[in-house]
Amino acid sequence: MKRGITIQFIPHKEISSLNSDNKIKRILKIVKENKIVILEGKLRPDEEARLIEITMKQIDRKFKGIEIASLEESVSFDFIYRIKSNLAKMLLGDKFGLSIIGPASLVKEIKKDPSKIELMMNK
Amino acid sequence: MVLKRFFGIFSMLFRRRKLIKLGFYGPVNAGKSSLANRISKDFTGEETFNVSKIPHETREIQIKEKVRVKKGNKELDFNLIDTPGIATRIDYTDFLKHGLSAKESKERAKEATQGVIEAIKWLENVDCVLIVLDSTENPYNQVNITIVGNLAARKIPVLIIANKVDLKKSKIKKIESAFPQYKVVGVSALNGKGMDNFYEELFKLVR
C-alpha cells in the first residue's frame, strides 16, 4: 500500500491574530493528524519554548513529539546588510523566515545546515 | 579610626557572599552533568550528578549548592543547577535499545517529558547559563536555537560550551559559526581539557 505525506501550509495571516497558545494549538492539531506544517514566518523564542512544553504534555503511546526547524538569515557582519535586514525584520515582524514542524513518528530528523533544510523521514 | 577598622573587620566576617545561580542547559547527552561534575570535583572534591550513556539520565533539576570556584586571586560562589536535556521528541522505544525493560522505558519516557517542562520553567530562576553542546553534533538544531533565543530575550548572560573536544569528530568552528554573537569555549568534561580557559571565561561571564 502506498503511503503519502501531506504537507500543510499555514500562511502568516492565518495565525497572526491568534494568541500564542492558540497558535500552538493550531499547529499541534495539524501535526497530530500526521501532517507536516510549513509555517510562513517564525514563532518567537518564548512561543517555541511553549510549543516544546505543550508537546511534552501531550506525548503518549501514539504521539512521540515533534521535529522542528526554522529558517532565517544567518548573522552577517556586513554593516549595510545588517541595517537592511533589521529594517526588513521591523517591517515584516515574525512573518520573516519559514518554519517546518512535523510529527516525530513521520519525520526522523530535520537537518539544518544552515541555509538548507533536509527532512529525514521514518521508513 | 578604630571604630572604622572594627566595622571593616565586622563586615568582612559577616558579609554574605553573593551566590550565583549557574544553569547548565542544552540538548540531551551533551554532557551537562559531566561538566557540572567536573566543576564540582575540581573545587569540592566530589561528583554530585548522575551520568549515563542512556539518554535522559537527568530527569529532574539537580542542584549542588555553594561551590566556591577559584581562579588566580578571584573566587566566586555558585549554585550549580543541572537541568534535564531539552528535546522535542521522546519515544520510549529508544530506551529499549539501551537495554531497559518496557516498563522501565515507559517510566523513563514519562519522567523525561516532565523533566523537559521543568527545565524550561527553570529558565526564570538562573542568573547565568552555560549552554553545553556536543561538539561532534550539528549545532544548527532548533532546540539549541530555542534555548539561546529564550536566554537572549531574558538578557541572561550565556557562555556556550563545546564539549567532547577529546573526540576526533569534534568541530568547535561549526558551533562558533552557528552562534557568532556568543563566546564559545571548547572543553572535555571527561578528561578536563580546556577547563583552565573555561574558568577564565566563566569569571568574565559573571563580572
mmCIF file of C-alpha atoms in Angstrom:
data_model
loop_
_atom_site.group_PDB
_atom_site.id
_atom_site.type_symbol
_atom_site.label_atom_id
_atom_site.label_comp_id
_atom_site.label_asym_id
_atom_site.label_seq_id
_atom_site.Cartn_x
_atom_site.Cartn_y
_atom_site.Cartn_z
ATOM 1 C CA MET A 1 0.000 0.000 0.000
ATOM 2 C CA LYS A 2 1.351 3.416 -0.946
ATOM 3 C CA ARG A 3 1.687 5.943 1.820
ATOM 4 C CA GLY A 4 1.658 9.629 1.046
ATOM 5 C CA ILE A 5 2.882 12.587 3.025
ATOM 6 C CA THR A 6 0.670 15.621 3.486
ATOM 7 C CA ILE A 7 2.288 18.998 3.777
ATOM 8 C CA GLN A 8 0.050 21.779 5.004
ATOM 9 C CA PHE A 9 0.999 25.394 4.514
ATOM 10 C CA ILE A 10 -0.089 27.912 7.151
ATOM 11 C CA PRO A 11 0.106 31.460 5.841
ATOM 12 C CA HIS A 12 1.126 34.106 8.335
ATOM 13 C CA LYS A 13 -2.222 35.900 8.102
ATOM 14 C CA GLU A 14 -3.986 32.725 9.267
ATOM 15 C CA ILE A 15 -2.315 32.691 12.677
ATOM 16 C CA SER A 16 -1.025 36.230 13.161
ATOM 17 C CA SER A 17 -4.178 37.275 15.010
ATOM 18 C CA LEU A 18 -4.094 34.270 17.370
ATOM 19 C CA ASN A 19 -2.514 34.404 20.817
ATOM 20 C CA SER A 20 0.498 32.147 21.477
ATOM 21 C CA ASP A 21 -1.440 29.232 22.989
ATOM 22 C CA ASN A 22 -3.997 29.181 20.175
ATOM 23 C CA LYS A 23 -1.231 29.430 17.582
ATOM 24 C CA ILE A 24 0.465 26.393 19.146
ATOM 25 C CA LYS A 25 -2.847 24.544 19.441
ATOM 26 C CA ARG A 26 -3.470 25.112 15.731
ATOM 27 C CA ILE A 27 -0.004 23.856 14.748
ATOM 28 C CA LEU A 28 -0.154 20.791 17.001
ATOM 29 C CA LYS A 29 -3.644 19.863 15.798
ATOM 30 C CA ILE A 30 -2.330 19.566 12.235
ATOM 31 C CA VAL A 31 0.883 17.808 13.285
ATOM 32 C CA LYS A 32 -1.107 15.248 15.277
ATOM 33 C CA GLU A 33 -3.047 14.469 12.104
ATOM 34 C CA ASN A 34 0.322 13.194 10.819
ATOM 35 C CA LYS A 35 0.890 16.157 8.538
ATOM 36 C CA ILE A 36 3.951 18.329 8.088
ATOM 37 C CA VAL A 37 3.337 22.014 8.709
ATOM 38 C CA ILE A 38 5.101 24.701 6.745
ATOM 39 C CA LEU A 39 4.574 27.922 8.578
ATOM 40 C CA GLU A 40 5.127 31.259 6.941
ATOM 41 C CA GLY A 41 7.268 33.138 9.431
ATOM 42 C CA LYS A 42 8.737 32.104 12.743
ATOM 43 C CA LEU A 43 7.484 31.543 16.239
ATOM 44 C CA ARG A 44 9.026 33.783 18.875
ATOM 45 C CA PRO A 45 11.564 32.053 21.192
ATOM 46 C CA ASP A 46 9.043 32.027 24.067
ATOM 47 C CA GLU A 47 6.446 30.501 21.731
ATOM 48 C CA GLU A 48 8.921 27.824 20.638
ATOM 49 C CA ALA A 49 9.618 27.003 24.300
ATOM 50 C CA ARG A 50 5.871 26.874 24.950
ATOM 51 C CA LEU A 51 5.430 24.609 21.897
ATOM 52 C CA ILE A 52 8.008 22.208 23.374
ATOM 53 C CA GLU A 53 6.278 22.339 26.789
ATOM 54 C CA ILE A 54 2.824 21.607 25.346
ATOM 55 C CA THR A 55 4.259 18.877 23.106
ATOM 56 C CA MET A 56 5.816 17.188 26.149
ATOM 57 C CA LYS A 57 2.459 17.290 27.954
ATOM 58 C CA GLN A 58 0.755 15.585 25.018
ATOM 59 C CA ILE A 59 3.266 12.770 24.462
ATOM 60 C CA ASP A 60 1.679 9.345 24.744
ATOM 61 C CA ARG A 61 1.898 5.959 23.043
ATOM 62 C CA LYS A 62 0.752 7.364 19.696
ATOM 63 C CA PHE A 63 2.253 10.829 19.736
ATOM 64 C CA LYS A 64 6.041 10.809 20.158
ATOM 65 C CA GLY A 65 6.644 14.520 19.812
ATOM 66 C CA ILE A 66 7.706 16.807 17.010
ATOM 67 C CA GLU A 67 10.622 17.797 14.847
ATOM 68 C CA ILE A 68 11.002 21.491 14.167
ATOM 69 C CA ALA A 69 13.324 23.757 12.231
ATOM 70 C CA SER A 70 13.175 27.415 11.351
ATOM 71 C CA LEU A 71 15.000 29.126 8.582
ATOM 72 C CA GLU A 72 16.095 32.687 8.707
ATOM 73 C CA GLU A 73 19.065 34.608 7.544
ATOM 74 C CA SER A 74 22.389 33.812 9.130
ATOM 75 C CA VAL A 75 24.057 36.602 11.091
ATOM 76 C CA SER A 76 26.077 38.844 8.825
ATOM 77 C CA PHE A 77 28.803 41.206 9.920
ATOM 78 C CA ASP A 78 28.280 43.445 6.871
ATOM 79 C CA PHE A 79 27.012 46.695 8.416
ATOM 80 C CA ILE A 80 24.846 47.888 5.479
ATOM 81 C CA TYR A 81 23.407 44.413 5.001
ATOM 82 C CA ARG A 82 22.530 44.205 8.713
ATOM 83 C CA ILE A 83 20.715 47.541 8.575
ATOM 84 C CA LYS A 84 18.692 46.373 5.562
ATOM 85 C CA SER A 85 17.964 43.050 7.207
ATOM 86 C CA ASN A 86 16.898 44.643 10.508
ATOM 87 C CA LEU A 87 14.663 47.066 8.624
ATOM 88 C CA ALA A 88 13.004 44.172 6.807
ATOM 89 C CA LYS A 89 12.505 42.391 10.161
ATOM 90 C CA MET A 90 10.977 45.532 11.653
ATOM 91 C CA LEU A 91 8.524 45.812 8.784
ATOM 92 C CA LEU A 92 7.684 42.123 8.484
ATOM 93 C CA GLY A 93 7.943 41.145 12.169
ATOM 94 C CA ASP A 94 7.542 37.411 12.757
ATOM 95 C CA LYS A 95 6.499 36.940 9.115
ATOM 96 C CA PHE A 96 10.212 36.873 8.366
ATOM 97 C CA GLY A 97 11.551 33.344 7.766
ATOM 98 C CA LEU A 98 9.976 29.928 7.482
ATOM 99 C CA SER A 99 9.298 27.099 9.941
ATOM 100 C CA ILE A 100 8.797 23.391 9.380
ATOM 101 C CA ILE A 101 7.127 21.302 12.065
ATOM 102 C CA GLY A 102 6.409 17.616 11.654
ATOM 103 C CA PRO A 103 5.350 14.682 13.809
ATOM 104 C CA ALA A 104 8.269 12.650 15.209
ATOM 105 C CA SER A 105 6.572 9.450 14.024
ATOM 106 C CA LEU A 106 6.906 10.665 10.432
ATOM 107 C CA VAL A 107 9.965 12.895 10.489
ATOM 108 C CA LYS A 108 13.059 11.215 11.873
ATOM 109 C CA GLU A 109 15.200 14.310 11.813
ATOM 110 C CA ILE A 110 15.305 17.768 10.297
ATOM 111 C CA LYS A 111 18.841 18.654 9.340
ATOM 112 C CA LYS A 112 19.612 22.314 9.010
ATOM 113 C CA ASP A 113 22.983 23.394 7.757
ATOM 114 C CA PRO A 114 22.358 26.452 7.989
ATOM 115 C CA SER A 115 20.608 27.716 4.834
ATOM 116 C CA LYS A 116 19.068 24.438 3.689
ATOM 117 C CA ILE A 117 16.706 22.066 5.424
ATOM 118 C CA GLU A 118 16.695 18.304 4.891
ATOM 119 C CA LEU A 119 13.846 16.209 6.153
ATOM 120 C CA MET A 120 14.864 12.677 7.058
ATOM 121 C CA MET A 121 11.729 10.558 7.071
ATOM 122 C CA ASN A 122 10.999 7.441 9.084
ATOM 123 C CA LYS A 123 10.556 4.298 6.998
ATOM 124 C CA MET B 1 39.590 55.357 63.023
ATOM 125 C CA VAL B 2 39.496 52.377 65.391
ATOM 126 C CA LEU B 3 35.724 52.214 65.002
ATOM 127 C CA LYS B 4 36.045 52.271 61.184
ATOM 128 C CA ARG B 5 38.545 49.412 61.276
ATOM 129 C CA PHE B 6 36.284 47.485 63.652
ATOM 130 C CA PHE B 7 33.317 47.848 61.287
ATOM 131 C CA GLY B 8 35.552 46.881 58.348
ATOM 132 C CA ILE B 9 36.550 43.617 60.026
ATOM 133 C CA PHE B 10 32.974 43.033 61.222
ATOM 134 C CA SER B 11 31.516 43.458 57.726
ATOM 135 C CA MET B 12 34.250 41.255 56.232
ATOM 136 C CA LEU B 13 33.370 38.484 58.663
ATOM 137 C CA PHE B 14 29.627 38.686 58.239
ATOM 138 C CA ARG B 15 29.300 39.854 54.665
ATOM 139 C CA ARG B 16 27.138 37.393 52.753
ATOM 140 C CA ARG B 17 28.790 36.311 49.569
ATOM 141 C CA LYS B 18 26.623 36.567 46.521
ATOM 142 C CA LEU B 19 25.563 33.140 45.286
ATOM 143 C CA ILE B 20 25.365 32.918 41.525
ATOM 144 C CA LYS B 21 22.781 30.525 40.149
ATOM 145 C CA LEU B 22 24.581 28.896 37.213
ATOM 146 C CA GLY B 23 22.292 26.889 34.938
ATOM 147 C CA PHE B 24 23.517 24.047 32.724
ATOM 148 C CA TYR B 25 21.298 23.890 29.663
ATOM 149 C CA GLY B 26 21.443 22.036 26.380
ATOM 150 C CA PRO B 27 20.180 19.095 24.377
ATOM 151 C CA VAL B 28 20.153 15.525 25.649
ATOM 152 C CA ASN B 29 23.503 13.738 26.171
ATOM 153 C CA ALA B 30 25.641 16.807 25.520
ATOM 154 C CA GLY B 31 27.497 16.382 28.817
ATOM 155 C CA LYS B 32 25.799 18.904 31.134
ATOM 156 C CA SER B 33 26.023 16.649 34.205
ATOM 157 C CA SER B 34 29.591 15.644 33.320
ATOM 158 C CA LEU B 35 30.656 19.290 33.170
ATOM 159 C CA ALA B 36 28.828 20.108 36.413
ATOM 160 C CA ASN B 37 30.607 17.129 37.987
ATOM 161 C CA ARG B 38 33.975 18.284 36.671
ATOM 162 C CA ILE B 39 33.495 21.737 38.266
ATOM 163 C CA SER B 40 32.202 20.189 41.478
ATOM 164 C CA LYS B 41 35.129 17.770 41.645
ATOM 165 C CA ASP B 42 37.700 20.484 40.870
ATOM 166 C CA PHE B 43 36.536 22.613 43.818
ATOM 167 C CA THR B 44 34.829 20.335 46.339
ATOM 168 C CA GLY B 45 36.497 17.026 45.547
ATOM 169 C CA GLU B 46 33.202 15.247 44.958
ATOM 170 C CA GLU B 47 30.986 14.391 41.998
ATOM 171 C CA THR B 48 27.312 15.025 42.613
ATOM 172 C CA PHE B 49 25.405 14.384 39.418
ATOM 173 C CA ASN B 50 24.449 11.080 37.808
ATOM 174 C CA VAL B 51 25.959 10.450 34.400
ATOM 175 C CA SER B 52 24.921 7.793 31.900
ATOM 176 C CA LYS B 53 25.123 6.960 28.209
ATOM 177 C CA ILE B 54 21.388 6.279 28.257
ATOM 178 C CA PRO B 55 19.585 9.460 27.162
ATOM 179 C CA HIS B 56 17.562 11.463 29.707
ATOM 180 C CA GLU B 57 19.587 10.321 32.724
ATOM 181 C CA THR B 58 18.873 13.711 34.332
ATOM 182 C CA ARG B 59 15.100 13.943 34.592
ATOM 183 C CA GLU B 60 14.844 16.416 37.452
ATOM 184 C CA ILE B 61 16.574 19.672 38.287
ATOM 185 C CA GLN B 62 19.599 18.871 40.453
ATOM 186 C CA ILE B 63 21.441 21.466 42.473
ATOM 187 C CA LYS B 64 24.868 21.452 44.042
ATOM 188 C CA GLU B 65 24.897 24.368 46.422
ATOM 189 C CA LYS B 66 27.711 26.740 47.303
ATOM 190 C CA VAL B 67 30.583 25.650 45.125
ATOM 191 C CA ARG B 68 33.417 28.144 45.539
ATOM 192 C CA VAL B 69 35.260 28.452 42.228
ATOM 193 C CA LYS B 70 38.745 29.948 42.382
ATOM 194 C CA LYS B 71 40.923 31.216 39.571
ATOM 195 C CA GLY B 72 44.107 33.102 40.462
ATOM 196 C CA ASN B 73 43.146 35.579 43.181
ATOM 197 C CA LYS B 74 39.472 35.623 42.169
ATOM 198 C CA GLU B 75 36.771 33.490 43.722
ATOM 199 C CA LEU B 76 33.027 33.212 43.324
ATOM 200 C CA ASP B 77 30.290 31.095 44.896
ATOM 201 C CA PHE B 78 27.960 29.211 42.615
ATOM 202 C CA ASN B 79 24.876 27.070 42.913
ATOM 203 C CA LEU B 80 25.318 24.576 40.073
ATOM 204 C CA ILE B 81 21.897 23.889 38.550
ATOM 205 C CA ASP B 82 21.945 20.845 36.301
ATOM 206 C CA THR B 83 18.837 20.659 34.123
ATOM 207 C CA PRO B 84 17.318 17.800 32.110
ATOM 208 C CA GLY B 85 18.232 17.850 28.431
ATOM 209 C CA ILE B 86 15.696 19.668 26.288
ATOM 210 C CA ALA B 87 14.141 17.623 23.491
ATOM 211 C CA THR B 88 11.185 17.941 21.135
ATOM 212 C CA ARG B 89 10.554 14.181 20.930
ATOM 213 C CA ILE B 90 10.607 11.352 23.443
ATOM 214 C CA ASP B 91 9.938 7.803 22.314
ATOM 215 C CA TYR B 92 10.056 5.121 24.990
ATOM 216 C CA THR B 93 11.180 2.526 22.387
ATOM 217 C CA ASP B 94 14.514 4.390 22.148
ATOM 218 C CA PHE B 95 15.263 3.303 25.726
ATOM 219 C CA LEU B 96 14.589 -0.342 24.880
ATOM 220 C CA LYS B 97 17.644 -0.174 22.591
ATOM 221 C CA HIS B 98 19.719 0.674 25.673
ATOM 222 C CA GLY B 99 18.643 -2.495 27.438
ATOM 223 C CA LEU B 100 15.871 -1.107 29.640
ATOM 224 C CA SER B 101 12.700 -3.151 30.089
ATOM 225 C CA ALA B 102 9.428 -1.942 28.548
ATOM 226 C CA LYS B 103 8.182 -0.846 31.968
ATOM 227 C CA GLU B 104 11.401 0.996 32.798
ATOM 228 C CA SER B 105 11.431 2.621 29.357
ATOM 229 C CA LYS B 106 7.870 3.902 29.657
ATOM 230 C CA GLU B 107 8.581 5.236 33.143
ATOM 231 C CA ARG B 108 11.769 6.923 31.957
ATOM 232 C CA ALA B 109 9.958 8.485 28.984
ATOM 233 C CA LYS B 110 7.226 9.836 31.247
ATOM 234 C CA GLU B 111 9.744 11.312 33.672
ATOM 235 C CA ALA B 112 11.764 12.725 30.764
ATOM 236 C CA THR B 113 8.771 14.689 29.432
ATOM 237 C CA GLN B 114 8.288 16.186 32.909
ATOM 238 C CA GLY B 115 11.996 16.965 33.040
ATOM 239 C CA VAL B 116 11.893 18.954 29.796
ATOM 240 C CA ILE B 117 8.949 21.005 31.095
ATOM 241 C CA GLU B 118 10.785 21.630 34.374
ATOM 242 C CA ALA B 119 13.981 22.684 32.579
ATOM 243 C CA ILE B 120 12.068 25.253 30.524
ATOM 244 C CA LYS B 121 10.322 26.616 33.634
ATOM 245 C CA TRP B 122 13.669 26.998 35.425
ATOM 246 C CA LEU B 123 14.872 29.472 32.801
ATOM 247 C CA GLU B 124 13.252 32.054 35.097
ATOM 248 C CA ASN B 125 15.447 31.069 38.052
ATOM 249 C CA VAL B 126 19.006 31.280 36.777
ATOM 250 C CA ASP B 127 21.482 34.177 36.847
ATOM 251 C CA CYS B 128 23.701 32.966 34.035
ATOM 252 C CA VAL B 129 23.814 29.910 31.803
ATOM 253 C CA LEU B 130 26.258 27.505 30.278
ATOM 254 C CA ILE B 131 24.771 26.051 27.113
ATOM 255 C CA VAL B 132 26.513 22.721 26.798
ATOM 256 C CA LEU B 133 26.669 21.331 23.262
ATOM 257 C CA ASP B 134 28.185 18.124 21.940
ATOM 258 C CA SER B 135 30.832 19.446 19.549
ATOM 259 C CA THR B 136 30.592 16.290 17.410
ATOM 260 C CA GLU B 137 26.929 17.051 16.593
ATOM 261 C CA ASN B 138 25.373 19.534 14.175
ATOM 262 C CA PRO B 139 24.771 22.717 16.221
ATOM 263 C CA TYR B 140 22.009 24.008 13.899
ATOM 264 C CA ASN B 141 19.415 22.247 15.982
ATOM 265 C CA GLN B 142 16.180 24.052 16.794
ATOM 266 C CA VAL B 143 16.445 23.084 20.477
ATOM 267 C CA ASN B 144 19.771 24.957 20.724
ATOM 268 C CA ILE B 145 18.342 27.944 18.868
ATOM 269 C CA THR B 146 15.255 27.984 21.114
ATOM 270 C CA ILE B 147 17.362 27.907 24.300
ATOM 271 C CA VAL B 148 19.663 30.679 23.045
ATOM 272 C CA GLY B 149 16.672 32.770 21.897
ATOM 273 C CA ASN B 150 14.909 32.474 25.251
ATOM 274 C CA LEU B 151 18.018 33.400 27.221
ATOM 275 C CA ALA B 152 18.712 36.358 24.928
ATOM 276 C CA ALA B 153 15.122 37.575 25.391
ATOM 277 C CA ARG B 154 15.596 37.430 29.186
ATOM 278 C CA LYS B 155 19.025 39.100 28.910
ATOM 279 C CA ILE B 156 20.659 36.238 30.820
ATOM 280 C CA PRO B 157 24.441 36.024 30.223
ATOM 281 C CA VAL B 158 25.389 32.929 28.223
ATOM 282 C CA LEU B 159 28.583 31.022 27.612
ATOM 283 C CA ILE B 160 28.489 28.272 25.012
ATOM 284 C CA ILE B 161 30.467 25.154 25.849
ATOM 285 C CA ALA B 162 31.632 22.943 23.006
ATOM 286 C CA ASN B 163 32.017 19.721 24.952
ATOM 287 C CA LYS B 164 33.715 16.464 23.919
ATOM 288 C CA VAL B 165 36.729 18.142 22.265
ATOM 289 C CA ASP B 166 38.670 14.976 23.053
ATOM 290 C CA LEU B 167 36.785 13.237 20.238
ATOM 291 C CA LYS B 168 38.109 13.235 16.662
ATOM 292 C CA LYS B 169 34.792 14.317 15.173
ATOM 293 C CA SER B 170 34.685 17.444 17.377
ATOM 294 C CA LYS B 171 34.152 20.675 15.399
ATOM 295 C CA ILE B 172 34.252 23.820 17.545
ATOM 296 C CA LYS B 173 34.389 26.072 14.464
ATOM 297 C CA LYS B 174 30.950 24.882 13.409
ATOM 298 C CA ILE B 175 29.498 25.901 16.787
ATOM 299 C CA GLU B 176 31.272 29.266 16.533
ATOM 300 C CA SER B 177 29.725 29.916 13.135
ATOM 301 C CA ALA B 178 26.277 28.832 14.352
ATOM 302 C CA PHE B 179 26.388 31.281 17.280
ATOM 303 C CA PRO B 180 28.735 34.095 16.223
ATOM 304 C CA GLN B 181 27.354 36.509 18.809
ATOM 305 C CA TYR B 182 28.472 34.289 21.741
ATOM 306 C CA LYS B 183 31.786 33.217 23.219
ATOM 307 C CA VAL B 184 32.383 29.506 22.619
ATOM 308 C CA VAL B 185 34.762 27.537 24.851
ATOM 309 C CA GLY B 186 35.957 24.055 23.929
ATOM 310 C CA VAL B 187 36.290 21.571 26.793
ATOM 311 C CA SER B 188 36.345 17.901 27.519
ATOM 312 C CA ALA B 189 34.345 17.339 30.699
ATOM 313 C CA LEU B 190 35.652 13.786 30.530
ATOM 314 C CA ASN B 191 39.396 14.477 30.728
ATOM 315 C CA GLY B 192 39.461 18.127 31.823
ATOM 316 C CA LYS B 193 40.943 19.542 28.619
ATOM 317 C CA GLY B 194 40.215 23.274 28.252
ATOM 318 C CA MET B 195 38.965 23.717 31.826
ATOM 319 C CA ASP B 196 41.514 26.442 32.703
ATOM 320 C CA ASN B 197 40.316 28.567 29.822
ATOM 321 C CA PHE B 198 36.717 27.733 30.764
ATOM 322 C CA TYR B 199 37.141 29.063 34.335
ATOM 323 C CA GLU B 200 38.653 32.258 32.960
ATOM 324 C CA GLU B 201 35.673 32.769 30.660
ATOM 325 C CA LEU B 202 33.270 31.911 33.485
ATOM 326 C CA PHE B 203 34.687 34.765 35.580
ATOM 327 C CA LYS B 204 34.330 37.122 32.599
ATOM 328 C CA LEU B 205 30.715 35.993 32.175
ATOM 329 C CA VAL B 206 29.661 36.875 35.715
ATOM 330 C CA ARG B 207 31.791 40.009 36.013
#
